[in-house]
XYZ file of C-alpha atoms in Angstrom:
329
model
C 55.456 97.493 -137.445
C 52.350 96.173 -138.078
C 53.491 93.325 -140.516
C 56.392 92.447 -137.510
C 53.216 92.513 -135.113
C 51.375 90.031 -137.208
C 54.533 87.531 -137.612
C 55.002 87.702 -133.612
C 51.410 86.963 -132.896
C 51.067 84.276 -135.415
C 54.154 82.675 -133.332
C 52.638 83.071 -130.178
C 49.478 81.318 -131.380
C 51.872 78.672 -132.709
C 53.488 78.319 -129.226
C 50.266 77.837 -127.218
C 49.059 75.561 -130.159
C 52.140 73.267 -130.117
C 51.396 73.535 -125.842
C 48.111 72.578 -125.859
C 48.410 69.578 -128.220
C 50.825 68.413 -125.480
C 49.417 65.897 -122.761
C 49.234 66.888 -119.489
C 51.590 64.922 -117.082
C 49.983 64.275 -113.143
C 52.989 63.130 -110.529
C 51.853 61.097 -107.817
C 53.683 60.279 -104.471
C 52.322 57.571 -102.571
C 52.845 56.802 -99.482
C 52.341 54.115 -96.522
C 54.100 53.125 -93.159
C 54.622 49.221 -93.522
C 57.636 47.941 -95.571
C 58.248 47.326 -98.708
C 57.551 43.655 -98.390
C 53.978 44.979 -96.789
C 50.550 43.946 -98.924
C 50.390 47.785 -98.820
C 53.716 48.082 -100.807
C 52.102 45.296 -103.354
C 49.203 47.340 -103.687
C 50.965 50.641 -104.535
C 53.850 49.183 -106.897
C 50.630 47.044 -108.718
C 48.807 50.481 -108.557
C 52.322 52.367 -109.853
C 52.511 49.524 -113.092
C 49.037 49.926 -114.577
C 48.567 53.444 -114.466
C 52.082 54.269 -115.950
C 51.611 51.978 -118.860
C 47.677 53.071 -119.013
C 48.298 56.500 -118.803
C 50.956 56.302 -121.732
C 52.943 57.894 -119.089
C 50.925 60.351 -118.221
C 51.068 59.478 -114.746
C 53.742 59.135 -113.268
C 53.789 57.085 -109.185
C 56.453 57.296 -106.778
C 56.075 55.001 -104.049
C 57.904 55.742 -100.358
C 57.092 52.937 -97.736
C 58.305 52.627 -94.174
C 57.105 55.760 -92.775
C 59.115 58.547 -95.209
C 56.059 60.547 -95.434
C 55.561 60.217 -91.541
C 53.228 58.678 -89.746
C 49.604 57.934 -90.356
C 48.230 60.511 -88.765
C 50.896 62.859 -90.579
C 50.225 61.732 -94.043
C 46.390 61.847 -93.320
C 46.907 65.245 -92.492
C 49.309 65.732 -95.903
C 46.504 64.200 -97.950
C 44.497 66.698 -96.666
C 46.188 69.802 -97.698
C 47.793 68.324 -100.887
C 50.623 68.168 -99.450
C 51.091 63.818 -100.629
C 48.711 62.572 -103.133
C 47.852 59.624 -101.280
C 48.831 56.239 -100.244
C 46.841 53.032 -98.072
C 45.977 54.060 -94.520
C 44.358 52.134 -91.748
C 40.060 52.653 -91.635
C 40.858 53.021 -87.821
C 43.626 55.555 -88.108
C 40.801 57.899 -90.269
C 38.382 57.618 -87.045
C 40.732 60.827 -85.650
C 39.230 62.574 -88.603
C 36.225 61.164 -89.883
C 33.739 60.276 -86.744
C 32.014 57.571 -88.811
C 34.865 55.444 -89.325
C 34.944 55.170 -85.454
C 32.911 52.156 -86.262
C 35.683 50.045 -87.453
C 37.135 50.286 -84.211
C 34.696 48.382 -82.356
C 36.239 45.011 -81.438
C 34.188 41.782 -83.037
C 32.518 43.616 -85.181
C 32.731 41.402 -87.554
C 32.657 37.701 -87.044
C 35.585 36.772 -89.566
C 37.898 38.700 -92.600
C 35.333 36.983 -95.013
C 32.065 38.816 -93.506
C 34.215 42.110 -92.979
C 35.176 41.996 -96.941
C 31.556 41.147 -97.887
C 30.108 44.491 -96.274
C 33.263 46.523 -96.926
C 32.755 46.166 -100.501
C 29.094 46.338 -100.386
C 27.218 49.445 -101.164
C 27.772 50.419 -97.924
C 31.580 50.014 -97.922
C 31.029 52.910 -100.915
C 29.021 54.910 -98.780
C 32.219 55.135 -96.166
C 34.574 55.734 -98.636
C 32.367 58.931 -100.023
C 32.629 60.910 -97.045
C 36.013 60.958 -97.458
C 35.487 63.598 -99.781
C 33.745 66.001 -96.881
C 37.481 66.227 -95.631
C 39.875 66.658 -97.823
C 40.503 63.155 -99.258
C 38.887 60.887 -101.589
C 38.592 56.989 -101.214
C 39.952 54.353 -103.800
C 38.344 51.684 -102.221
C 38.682 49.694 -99.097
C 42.325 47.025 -98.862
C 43.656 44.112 -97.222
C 41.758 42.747 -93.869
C 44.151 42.384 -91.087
C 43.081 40.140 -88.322
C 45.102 41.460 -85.284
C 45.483 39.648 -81.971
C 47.666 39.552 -79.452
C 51.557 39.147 -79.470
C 53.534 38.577 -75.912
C 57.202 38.856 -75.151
C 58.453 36.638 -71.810
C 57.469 36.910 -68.950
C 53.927 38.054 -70.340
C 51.626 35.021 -71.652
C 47.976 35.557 -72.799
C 46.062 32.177 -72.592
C 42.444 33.071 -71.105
C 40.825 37.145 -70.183
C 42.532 36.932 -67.250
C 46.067 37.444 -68.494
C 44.866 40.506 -70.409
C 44.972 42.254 -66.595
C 47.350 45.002 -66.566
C 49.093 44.047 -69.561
C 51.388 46.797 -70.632
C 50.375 46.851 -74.734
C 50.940 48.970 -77.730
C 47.710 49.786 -79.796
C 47.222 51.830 -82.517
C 46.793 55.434 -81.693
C 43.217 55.683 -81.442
C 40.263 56.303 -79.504
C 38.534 53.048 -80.316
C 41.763 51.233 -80.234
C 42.664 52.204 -76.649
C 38.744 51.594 -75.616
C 38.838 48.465 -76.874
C 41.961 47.452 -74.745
C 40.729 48.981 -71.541
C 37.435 47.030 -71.769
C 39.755 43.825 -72.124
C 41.727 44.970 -69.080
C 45.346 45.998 -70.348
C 47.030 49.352 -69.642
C 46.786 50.422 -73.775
C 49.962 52.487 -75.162
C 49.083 54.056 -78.499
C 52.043 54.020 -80.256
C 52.779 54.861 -83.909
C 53.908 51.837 -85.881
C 57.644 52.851 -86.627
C 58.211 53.245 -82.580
C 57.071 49.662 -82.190
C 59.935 47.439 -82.784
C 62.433 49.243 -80.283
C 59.272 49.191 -77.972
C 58.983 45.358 -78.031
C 62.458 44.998 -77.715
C 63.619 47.442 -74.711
C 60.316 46.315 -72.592
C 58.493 49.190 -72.909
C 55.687 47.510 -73.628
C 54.946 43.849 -72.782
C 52.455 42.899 -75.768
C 50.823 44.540 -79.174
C 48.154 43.585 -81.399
C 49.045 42.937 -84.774
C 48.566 40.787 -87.781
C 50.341 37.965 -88.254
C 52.052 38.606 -91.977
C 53.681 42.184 -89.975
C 55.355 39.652 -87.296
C 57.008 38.055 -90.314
C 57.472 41.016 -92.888
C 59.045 43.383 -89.707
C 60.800 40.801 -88.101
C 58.790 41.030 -84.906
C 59.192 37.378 -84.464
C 62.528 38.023 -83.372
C 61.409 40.087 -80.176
C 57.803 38.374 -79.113
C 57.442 34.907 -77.300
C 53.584 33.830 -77.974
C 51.183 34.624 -80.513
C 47.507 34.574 -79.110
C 44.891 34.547 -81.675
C 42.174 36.800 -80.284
C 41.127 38.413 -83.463
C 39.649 41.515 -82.111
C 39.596 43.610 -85.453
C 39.512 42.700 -88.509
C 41.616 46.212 -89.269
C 40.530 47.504 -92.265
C 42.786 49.635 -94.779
C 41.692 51.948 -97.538
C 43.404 53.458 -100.589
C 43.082 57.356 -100.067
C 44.159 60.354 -102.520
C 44.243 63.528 -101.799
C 41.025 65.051 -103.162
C 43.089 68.448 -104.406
C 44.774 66.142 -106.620
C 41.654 63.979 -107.872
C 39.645 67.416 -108.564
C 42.462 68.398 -110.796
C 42.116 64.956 -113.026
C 40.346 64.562 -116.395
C 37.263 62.429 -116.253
C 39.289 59.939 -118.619
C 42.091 59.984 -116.022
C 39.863 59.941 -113.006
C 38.067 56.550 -114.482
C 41.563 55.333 -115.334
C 43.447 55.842 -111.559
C 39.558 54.456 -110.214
C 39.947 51.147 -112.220
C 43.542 50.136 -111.681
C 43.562 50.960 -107.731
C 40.143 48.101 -107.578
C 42.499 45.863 -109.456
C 46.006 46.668 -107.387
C 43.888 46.075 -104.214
C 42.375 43.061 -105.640
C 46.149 42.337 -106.186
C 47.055 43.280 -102.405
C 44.285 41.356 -101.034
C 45.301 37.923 -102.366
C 48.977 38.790 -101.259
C 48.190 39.724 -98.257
C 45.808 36.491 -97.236
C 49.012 34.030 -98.196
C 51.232 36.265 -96.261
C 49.067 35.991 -93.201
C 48.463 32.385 -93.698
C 52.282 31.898 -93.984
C 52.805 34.462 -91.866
C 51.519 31.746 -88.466
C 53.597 29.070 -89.838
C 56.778 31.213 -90.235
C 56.430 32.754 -86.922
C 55.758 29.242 -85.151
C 58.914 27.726 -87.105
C 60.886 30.454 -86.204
C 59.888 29.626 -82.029
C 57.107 31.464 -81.449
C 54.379 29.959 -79.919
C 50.634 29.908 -81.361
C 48.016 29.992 -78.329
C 43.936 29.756 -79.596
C 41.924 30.655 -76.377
C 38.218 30.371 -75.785
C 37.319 33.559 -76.989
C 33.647 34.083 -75.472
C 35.703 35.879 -72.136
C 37.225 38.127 -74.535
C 34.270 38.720 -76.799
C 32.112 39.460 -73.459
C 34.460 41.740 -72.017
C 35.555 43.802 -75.416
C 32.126 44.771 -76.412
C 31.644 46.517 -73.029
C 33.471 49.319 -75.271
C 31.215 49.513 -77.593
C 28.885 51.955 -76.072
C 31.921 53.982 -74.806
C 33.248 54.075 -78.625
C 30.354 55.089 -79.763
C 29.121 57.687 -77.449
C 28.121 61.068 -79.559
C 28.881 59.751 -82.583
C 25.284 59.248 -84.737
C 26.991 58.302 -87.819
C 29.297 55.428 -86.667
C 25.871 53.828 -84.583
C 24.165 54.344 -87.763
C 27.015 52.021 -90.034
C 27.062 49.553 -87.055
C 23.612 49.058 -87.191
C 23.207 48.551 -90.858
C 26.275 46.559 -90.690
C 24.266 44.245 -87.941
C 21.139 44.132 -90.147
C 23.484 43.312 -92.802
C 25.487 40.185 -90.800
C 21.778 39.299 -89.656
C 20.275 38.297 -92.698
């Protein structure tokens, strides 16, 4: 008995040896709502190549687009409880959960995509993306820039402030969103993305705000009339993981899924500038017309938000701020 003992335990040992030497494997769904033509779809699949072939496959990415995992707000919440691992996200969308990223939905904040990039990926950008990590989540880094303005479908025609009266328009669901929109005059109708199309198209709304590569990449052009550029955000997006899942990675892994997001977003960024810059031309080839208004009325009338937006909320006055000090210098 005690010799049969001895062989069984020296197995066992074997066993967990033989287990141990293995690797351990990570599987990651990632998810976003735009399609899979989206500069968030280039960002994933980029991010999806270099960690499988880093990794050794190790890692292994799955990549569902179009709203699978639900909608922002949903996945947010899945990232949250570990539910989904991660995916790209809208900075504005996170306002419902973080209160300082209620500063990125203040309308002109910044004066052009260039000046939003430069303090995005400043220290400062950093400092948004670690207080991720306070609820539930952990930031990649900061994505694409989308400059939204205002789409129209006939009768409805934005040309000066003054059209913006009563407008019936979808913007995103959130508080800084729908302050914005009041300030400017419109009825806002927060909408999640996937409802938008069959919005557009069955009347009921008249307008959205969007950026011009999604007219192109979700066919929108086929349901709007004008395209006004009025640039009040320059939306930001961020590449988000669930923090569950980055607590459970090896440092070497952790540095490893940290490195090839920066270089899939730098990836998604570049895509995402020619597919906006196309994005006009396309839609204005395809009959839609491209209106630039004087856009001091809309400036003057969208930062009477700004104090609404930002009422109780110490930590989004105290980004704004640094980000004016920043822009000032």
């Amino acid at each position: 008995m005690t010799i049969m003992r001895h062989v069984f335990g020296v197995a066992a040992v074997a066993t967990l040896g033989a287990g141990a030497a293995q690797a351990q494997t990570y599987e990651m769904t990632l998810a976003h709502v735009l399609s899979d033509q989206s500069p968030y779809q280039v960002i994933l699949e980029e991010f999806k190549s270099l960690v499988e072939e880093r990794s050794g496959g190790d890692i292994a990415v799955e990549v569902q687009c179009c709203g699978q995992a639900g909608n922002e707000g949903r996945a947010i919440q899945s990232m949250r409880t570990g539910i989904l691992t991660g995916g790209m996200v809208g900075g504005s969308t996170l306002e419902t959960v973080v209160p300082a990223y209620r500063v990125l939905s203040l309308p002109y904040l910044f004066e052009d995509k260039s000046q939003a990039y430069e303090i995005l990926q400043s220290e400062m950008g950093r400092e948004m993306l670690d207080l991720l990590d306070e609820y539930g989540m952990h930031g990649l880094g900061f994505g694409s820039i989308y400059e939204r303005s205002v789409a129209t479908k006939a009768p409805a025609r934005v040309e000066s402030i003054d059209d913006m009266e009563g407008l019936k328009i979808r913007v995103l669901p959130t508080p800084g969103f729908v302050e914005a929109y009041k300030a400017m005059g419109t009825q806002p109708t927060p909408m999640s993305y996937g409802e938008l199309f069959m919005a557009i198209q069955n009347n009921v709304v008249d307008a959205l705000e969007i950026s011009p590569d999604a007219i192109v990449a979700d066919g929108f052009y086929e349901a709007v009339n004008t395209y006004t550029l009025t640039k009040a955000h320059q939306s930001t997006t961020v590449f988000v993981l669930s923090k569950s899942f980055w607590d459970g990675l090896p440092d070497d892994m952790k540095e490893l899924v940290h490195t090839a997001a920066l270089e899939a977003i730098d990836v998604g960024i570049a895509a995402h500038d020619k597919l906006a810059d196309d994005g006009l031309v396309t839609a204005a080839e395809a009959g839609v017309e491209i209106l630039e208004p004087d856009l001091a009325p809309f400036m003057e009338s969208a930062k009477q938000s700004w104090d609404v937006i930002l009422t109780d909320q110490p930590e989004a006055t105290e980004f704004k701020e640094r980000f004016e000090a920043f822009m000032a210098n």
